[in-house]
mmCIF file of C-alpha atoms in Angstrom:
data_model
loop_
_atom_site.group_PDB
_atom_site.id
_atom_site.type_symbol
_atom_site.label_atom_id
_atom_site.label_comp_id
_atom_site.label_asym_id
_atom_site.label_seq_id
_atom_site.Cartn_x
_atom_site.Cartn_y
_atom_site.Cartn_z
ATOM 1 C CA MET A 20 -11.256 21.045 15.695
ATOM 2 C CA SER A 21 -8.838 19.398 14.325
ATOM 3 C CA LYS A 22 -9.972 16.339 11.855
ATOM 4 C CA ILE A 23 -9.045 13.314 11.541
ATOM 5 C CA VAL A 24 -9.026 10.323 8.840
ATOM 6 C CA ILE A 25 -9.438 7.011 9.405
ATOM 7 C CA ILE A 26 -7.058 3.776 7.172
ATOM 8 C CA GLY A 27 -8.346 -0.041 6.854
ATOM 9 C CA ALA A 28 -11.815 1.524 9.397
ATOM 10 C CA SER A 29 -13.645 -1.517 9.149
ATOM 11 C CA GLY A 30 -11.766 -3.779 10.813
ATOM 12 C CA GLN A 31 -11.774 -4.656 14.952
ATOM 13 C CA VAL A 32 -9.550 -2.401 16.096
ATOM 14 C CA ALA A 33 -9.936 0.803 13.844
ATOM 15 C CA THR A 34 -13.604 -0.040 14.483
ATOM 16 C CA GLU A 35 -13.375 0.775 17.843
ATOM 17 C CA VAL A 36 -11.909 4.024 18.229
ATOM 18 C CA CYS A 37 -14.373 4.634 15.385
ATOM 19 C CA LEU A 38 -17.366 4.242 17.974
ATOM 20 C CA CYS A 39 -15.073 5.755 20.917
ATOM 21 C CA LEU A 40 -14.262 9.121 18.494
ATOM 22 C CA SER A 41 -17.975 9.225 17.363
ATOM 23 C CA MET A 42 -18.537 9.319 21.540
ATOM 24 C CA LYS A 43 -16.035 12.088 22.340
ATOM 25 C CA GLU A 44 -17.264 16.186 21.556
ATOM 26 C CA GLY A 45 -15.534 18.317 19.453
ATOM 27 C CA VAL A 46 -13.205 15.549 16.847
ATOM 28 C CA ASP A 47 -14.090 15.102 13.960
ATOM 29 C CA PHE A 48 -13.377 12.023 12.014
ATOM 30 C CA LEU A 49 -13.485 10.605 8.813
ATOM 31 C CA PRO A 50 -13.262 6.892 8.785
ATOM 32 C CA LEU A 51 -12.362 5.704 5.111
ATOM 33 C CA VAL A 52 -13.995 2.149 3.638
ATOM 34 C CA ARG A 53 -13.358 0.725 0.470
ATOM 35 C CA SER A 54 -17.606 -0.814 0.018
ATOM 36 C CA GLU A 55 -20.595 -0.092 1.636
ATOM 37 C CA TYR A 56 -20.677 -3.683 3.298
ATOM 38 C CA SER A 57 -17.823 -2.773 5.148
ATOM 39 C CA ALA A 58 -19.467 0.235 5.949
ATOM 40 C CA ALA A 59 -22.510 -1.802 7.548
ATOM 41 C CA LEU A 60 -21.668 -0.153 12.218
ATOM 42 C CA PHE A 61 -20.975 2.857 10.742
ATOM 43 C CA LYS A 62 -24.806 3.541 9.244
ATOM 44 C CA LEU A 63 -25.947 2.019 11.840
ATOM 45 C CA HIS A 64 -24.565 4.086 14.429
ATOM 46 C CA SER A 65 -25.076 7.044 12.006
ATOM 47 C CA ILE A 66 -21.417 7.620 11.749
ATOM 48 C CA LYS A 67 -20.787 9.749 8.953
ATOM 49 C CA TYR A 68 -18.143 7.396 6.072
ATOM 50 C CA CYS A 69 -16.605 7.607 3.319
ATOM 51 C CA VAL A 70 -16.392 4.553 0.233
ATOM 52 C CA VAL A 71 -12.751 4.767 -1.313
ATOM 53 C CA ASP A 72 -11.437 3.632 -3.843
ATOM 54 C CA PHE A 73 -7.785 2.726 -2.097
ATOM 55 C CA ASN A 74 -6.254 1.458 -5.629
ATOM 56 C CA GLN A 75 -6.729 4.854 -6.748
ATOM 57 C CA THR A 76 -4.042 7.033 -7.499
ATOM 58 C CA ASP A 77 -5.274 10.287 -5.654
ATOM 59 C CA LEU A 78 -6.417 10.644 -1.861
ATOM 60 C CA ARG A 79 -6.091 13.893 -1.765
ATOM 61 C CA LYS A 80 -10.008 14.789 -2.308
ATOM 62 C CA ALA A 81 -10.193 12.550 1.257
ATOM 63 C CA PHE A 82 -7.338 13.738 2.813
ATOM 64 C CA LYS A 83 -8.226 17.104 2.154
ATOM 65 C CA GLY A 84 -8.209 19.670 5.642
ATOM 66 C CA ALA A 85 -6.607 16.142 7.382
ATOM 67 C CA ASP A 86 -4.699 17.271 10.525
ATOM 68 C CA LEU A 87 -3.891 13.482 11.271
ATOM 69 C CA VAL A 88 -4.424 10.084 9.222
ATOM 70 C CA VAL A 89 -4.516 6.641 10.870
ATOM 71 C CA ASP A 90 -3.681 4.049 8.916
ATOM 72 C CA PHE A 91 -5.185 0.968 10.446
ATOM 73 C CA SER A 92 -5.440 -0.943 7.078
ATOM 74 C CA TYR A 93 -4.178 -4.574 6.533
ATOM 75 C CA PRO A 94 -0.903 -4.782 4.338
ATOM 76 C CA ASP A 95 -1.745 -6.543 0.912
ATOM 77 C CA ALA A 96 0.520 -9.315 1.004
ATOM 78 C CA ASN A 97 -0.781 -13.262 1.757
ATOM 79 C CA LEU A 98 -0.469 -14.148 5.329
ATOM 80 C CA VAL A 99 2.830 -16.258 4.679
ATOM 81 C CA GLU A 100 4.228 -13.356 2.957
ATOM 82 C CA ILE A 101 3.907 -11.566 6.046
ATOM 83 C CA PRO A 102 6.447 -12.774 8.107
ATOM 84 C CA LYS A 103 9.328 -12.561 5.657
ATOM 85 C CA VAL A 104 8.378 -8.862 5.003
ATOM 86 C CA LEU A 105 8.636 -8.478 9.079
#
């Protein structure tokens, strides 16, 4: 069984992905969120999650055993700065 780690799991698209994965048999996934508040929907649906400080340099514990890491996180920038980056 593959393990999928989902970064930025409390966002709209990532939450939908997590809900879909929760209905699939044999899929092991771990949503990563920034706070317990962001995990409200996961708690409601009894989906296992992990609260992670993304500013922390050592995320190896959350990624341990992962076969795939999917990043749905939003870039750390102001909205007016995004077009400059793209």
